[in-house]
Short mmCIF file of C-alpha atoms and ligand atoms in Angstrom, two decimals:
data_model
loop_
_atom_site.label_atom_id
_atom_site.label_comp_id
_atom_site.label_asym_id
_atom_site.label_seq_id
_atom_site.Cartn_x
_atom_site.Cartn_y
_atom_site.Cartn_z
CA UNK A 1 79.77 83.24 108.42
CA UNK A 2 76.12 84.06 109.74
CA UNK A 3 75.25 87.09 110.92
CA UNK A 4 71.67 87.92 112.05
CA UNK A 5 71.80 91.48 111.87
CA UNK A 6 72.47 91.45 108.38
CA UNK A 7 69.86 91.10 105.58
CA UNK A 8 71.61 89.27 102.90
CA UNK A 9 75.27 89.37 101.46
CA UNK A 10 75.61 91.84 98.42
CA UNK A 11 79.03 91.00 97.71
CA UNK A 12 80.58 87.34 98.65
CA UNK A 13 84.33 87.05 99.79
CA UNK A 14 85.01 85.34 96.72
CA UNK A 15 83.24 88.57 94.74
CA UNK A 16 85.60 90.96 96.53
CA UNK A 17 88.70 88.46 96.13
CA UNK A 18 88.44 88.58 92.50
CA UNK A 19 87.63 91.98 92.03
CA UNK A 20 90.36 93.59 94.16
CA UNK A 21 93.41 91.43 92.31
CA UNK A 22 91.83 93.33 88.99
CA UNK A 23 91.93 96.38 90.70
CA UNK A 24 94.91 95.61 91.65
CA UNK A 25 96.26 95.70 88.17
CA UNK A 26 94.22 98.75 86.95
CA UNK A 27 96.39 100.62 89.52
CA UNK A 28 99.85 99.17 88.67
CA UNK A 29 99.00 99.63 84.95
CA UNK A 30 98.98 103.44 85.75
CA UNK A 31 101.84 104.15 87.93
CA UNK A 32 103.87 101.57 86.03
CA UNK A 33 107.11 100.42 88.42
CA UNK A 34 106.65 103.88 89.93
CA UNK A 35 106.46 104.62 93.89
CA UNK A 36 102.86 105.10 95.33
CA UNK A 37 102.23 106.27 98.86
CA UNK A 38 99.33 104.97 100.10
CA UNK A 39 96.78 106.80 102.10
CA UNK A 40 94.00 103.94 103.79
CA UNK A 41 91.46 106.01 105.54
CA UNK A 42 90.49 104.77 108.81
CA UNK A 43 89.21 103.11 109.61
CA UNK A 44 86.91 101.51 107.16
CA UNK A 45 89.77 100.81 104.30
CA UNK A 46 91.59 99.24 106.96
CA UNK A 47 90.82 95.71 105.16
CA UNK A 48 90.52 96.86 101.69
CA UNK A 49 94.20 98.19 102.02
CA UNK A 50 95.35 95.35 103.09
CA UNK A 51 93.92 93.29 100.64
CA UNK A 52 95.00 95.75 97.55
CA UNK A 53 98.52 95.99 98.36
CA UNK A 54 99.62 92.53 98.62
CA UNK A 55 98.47 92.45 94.86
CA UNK A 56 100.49 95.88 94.16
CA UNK A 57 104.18 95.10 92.52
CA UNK A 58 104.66 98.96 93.48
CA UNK A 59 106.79 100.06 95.72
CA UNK A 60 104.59 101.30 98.84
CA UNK A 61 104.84 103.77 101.22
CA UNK A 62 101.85 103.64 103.51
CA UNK A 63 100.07 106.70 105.03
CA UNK A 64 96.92 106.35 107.33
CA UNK A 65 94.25 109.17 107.53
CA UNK A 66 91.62 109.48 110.14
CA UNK A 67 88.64 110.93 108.93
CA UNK A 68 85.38 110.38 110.90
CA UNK A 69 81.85 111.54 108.96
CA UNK A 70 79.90 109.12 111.11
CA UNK A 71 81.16 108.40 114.11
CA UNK A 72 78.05 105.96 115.20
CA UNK A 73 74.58 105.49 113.73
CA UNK A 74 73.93 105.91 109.77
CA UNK A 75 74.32 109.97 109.72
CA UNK A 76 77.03 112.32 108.71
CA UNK A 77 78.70 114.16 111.30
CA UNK A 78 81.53 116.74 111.23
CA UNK A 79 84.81 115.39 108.98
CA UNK A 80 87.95 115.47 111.20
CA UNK A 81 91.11 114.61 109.75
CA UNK A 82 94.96 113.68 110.82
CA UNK A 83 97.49 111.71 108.64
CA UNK A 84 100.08 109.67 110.60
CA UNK A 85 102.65 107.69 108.82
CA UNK A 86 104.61 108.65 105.76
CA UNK A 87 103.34 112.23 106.28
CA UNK A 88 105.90 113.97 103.13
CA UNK A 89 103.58 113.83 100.14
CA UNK A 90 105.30 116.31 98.10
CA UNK A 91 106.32 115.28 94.79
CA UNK A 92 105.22 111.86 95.53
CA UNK A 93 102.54 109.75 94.17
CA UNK A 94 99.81 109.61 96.21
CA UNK A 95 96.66 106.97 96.10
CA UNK A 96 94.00 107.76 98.53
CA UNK A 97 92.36 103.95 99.73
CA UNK A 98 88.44 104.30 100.74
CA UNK A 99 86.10 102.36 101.78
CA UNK A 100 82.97 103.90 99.94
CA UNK A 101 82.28 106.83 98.10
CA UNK A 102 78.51 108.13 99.41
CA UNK A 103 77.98 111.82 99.41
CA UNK A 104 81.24 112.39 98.07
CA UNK A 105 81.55 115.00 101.35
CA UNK A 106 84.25 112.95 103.22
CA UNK A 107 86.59 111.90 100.40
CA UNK A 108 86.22 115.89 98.68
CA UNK A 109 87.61 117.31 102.00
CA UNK A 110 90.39 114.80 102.54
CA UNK A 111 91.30 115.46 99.37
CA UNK A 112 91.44 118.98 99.60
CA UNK A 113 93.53 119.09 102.89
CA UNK A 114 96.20 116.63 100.74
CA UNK A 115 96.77 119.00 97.70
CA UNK A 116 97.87 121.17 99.96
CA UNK A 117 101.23 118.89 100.64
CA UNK A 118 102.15 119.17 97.22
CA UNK A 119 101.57 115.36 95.95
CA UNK A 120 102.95 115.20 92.15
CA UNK A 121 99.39 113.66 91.42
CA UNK A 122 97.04 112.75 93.86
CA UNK A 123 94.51 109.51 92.74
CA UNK A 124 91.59 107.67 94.37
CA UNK A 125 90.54 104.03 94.78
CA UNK A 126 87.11 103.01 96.27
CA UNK A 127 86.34 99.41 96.96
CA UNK A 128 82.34 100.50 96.66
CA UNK A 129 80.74 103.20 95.17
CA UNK A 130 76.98 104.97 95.97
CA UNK A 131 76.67 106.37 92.82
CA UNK A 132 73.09 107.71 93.53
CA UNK A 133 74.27 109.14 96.57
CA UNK A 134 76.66 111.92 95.35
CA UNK A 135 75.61 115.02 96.48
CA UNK A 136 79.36 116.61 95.16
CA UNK A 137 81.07 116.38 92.00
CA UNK A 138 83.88 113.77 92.55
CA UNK A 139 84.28 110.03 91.64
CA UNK A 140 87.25 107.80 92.32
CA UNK A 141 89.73 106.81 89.37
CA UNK A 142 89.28 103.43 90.13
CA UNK A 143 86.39 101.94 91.60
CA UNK A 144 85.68 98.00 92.80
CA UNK A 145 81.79 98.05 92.39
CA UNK A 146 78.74 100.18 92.09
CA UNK A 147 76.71 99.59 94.86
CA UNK A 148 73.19 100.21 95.47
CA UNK A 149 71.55 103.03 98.55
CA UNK A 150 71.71 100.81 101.14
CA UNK A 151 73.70 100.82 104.83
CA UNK A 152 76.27 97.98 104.38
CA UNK A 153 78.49 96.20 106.80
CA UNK A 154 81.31 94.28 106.50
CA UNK A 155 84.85 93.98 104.68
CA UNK A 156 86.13 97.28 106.95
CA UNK A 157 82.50 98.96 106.78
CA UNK A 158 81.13 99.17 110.59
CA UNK A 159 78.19 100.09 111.83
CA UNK A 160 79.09 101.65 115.71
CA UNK A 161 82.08 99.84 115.01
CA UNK A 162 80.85 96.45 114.78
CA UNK A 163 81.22 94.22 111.47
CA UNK A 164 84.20 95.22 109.87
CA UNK A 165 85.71 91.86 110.12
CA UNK A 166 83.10 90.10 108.06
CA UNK A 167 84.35 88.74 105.08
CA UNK A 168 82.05 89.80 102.72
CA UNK A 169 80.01 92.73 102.16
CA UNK A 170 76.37 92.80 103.40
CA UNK A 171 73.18 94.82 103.56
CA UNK A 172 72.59 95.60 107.22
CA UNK A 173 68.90 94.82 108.61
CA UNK A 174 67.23 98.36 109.04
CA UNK A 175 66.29 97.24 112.70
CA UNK A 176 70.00 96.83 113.30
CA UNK A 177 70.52 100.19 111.85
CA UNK A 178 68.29 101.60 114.19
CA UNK A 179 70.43 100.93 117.14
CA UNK A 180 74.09 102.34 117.91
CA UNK A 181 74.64 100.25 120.98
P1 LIG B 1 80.53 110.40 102.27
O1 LIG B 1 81.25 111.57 102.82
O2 LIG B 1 79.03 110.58 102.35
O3 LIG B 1 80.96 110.00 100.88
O4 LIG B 1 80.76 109.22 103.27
C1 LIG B 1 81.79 108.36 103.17
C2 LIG B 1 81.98 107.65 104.48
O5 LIG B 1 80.75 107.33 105.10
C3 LIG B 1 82.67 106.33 104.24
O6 LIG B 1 84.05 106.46 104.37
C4 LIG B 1 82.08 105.46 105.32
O7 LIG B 1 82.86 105.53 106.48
C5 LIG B 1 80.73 106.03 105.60
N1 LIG B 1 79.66 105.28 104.94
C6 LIG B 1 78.93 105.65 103.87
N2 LIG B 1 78.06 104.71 103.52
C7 LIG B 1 78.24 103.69 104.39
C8 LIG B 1 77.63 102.40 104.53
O8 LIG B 1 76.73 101.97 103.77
N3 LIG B 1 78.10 101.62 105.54
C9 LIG B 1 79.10 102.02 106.38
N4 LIG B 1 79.69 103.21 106.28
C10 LIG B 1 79.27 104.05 105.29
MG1 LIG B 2 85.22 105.63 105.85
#
């Protein structure tokens, strides 16, 4: 698929394919045949979740958490946060689906507001992380794939909501990035 607004393709569908069936067995390796409630946060995991949990042999409960850092354009805003779903995390195992770690801002306050519903342990998977980013002291427990400072589209990553159904992951052009309309 072409896509003039973006720059070049950083991580192929075939990349991401690969990579999220191994991830896929990192996770089931720790929880063993255990439950896991699921938390995707919306919406950019939206297609990573999906993806992940087909490979899972788990049982699943899923849980969906809207947290909004940039609601357009390429800067933070205020994080707002509500969990519909399987909503009873206590005593459960809970694994918190993201997008992409950047700051570290978004994922350290959702992850504060779910300790507080008593999860028996509470873990963290990342399809992409910004490790040069981090402006907080968190990382995932399991992460897909470093990924360089750049604003990328695709695979559930928008920009003003557009390009989260590309199949792969790509670097955005920064005259696209320019515009939120
Ligand atoms: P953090 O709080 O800075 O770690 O931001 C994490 C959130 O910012 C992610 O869940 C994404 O929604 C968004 N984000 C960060 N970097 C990018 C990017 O390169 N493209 C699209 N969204 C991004
Ligand atoms: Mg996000």
């Amino acid at each position: 698929m072409t896509e003039p607004d973006v720059e070049r393709v950083l991580l192929s569908r075939e990349r991401i394919e690969t990579r999220v069936c191994e991830l896929a067995g990192e996770i089931a390796a720790v929880y063993g045949d255990g439950e896991i409630v699921a938390v995707g946060v919306l919406t950019g995991a939206f297609v990573f979740l999906a993806d992940l949990v087909r490979h899972l042999p788990n049982r699943v409960r899923f849980s969906f958490l809207k947290a909004d850092s940039y609601a357009t354009g390429t800067y933070p805003g205020a994080l707002s946060v509500t969990l519909v779903g399987e909503t009873d995390l206590s005593g459960r195992d809970v694994l918190v689906v993201e997008d992409i770690l950047d700051t570290g801002r978004t994922l350290e306050g959702i992850l504060g507001i779910l300790r507080r519903r008593g999860p028996r342990t509470l873990r963290t998977v990342v399809l992409l992380d910004k490790v040069s980013r981090r402006e907080v002291a968190i990382s995932a427990d399991f992460v897909g794939f470093p990924v360089p400072d750049a604003f990328l589209v695709g695979y559930g990553l928008d920009h003003a909501q557009r390009y989260r159904n590309l199949p792969y992951v790509g670097v955005l052009r920064s005259e696209a990035a320019g515009k939120s309309s």
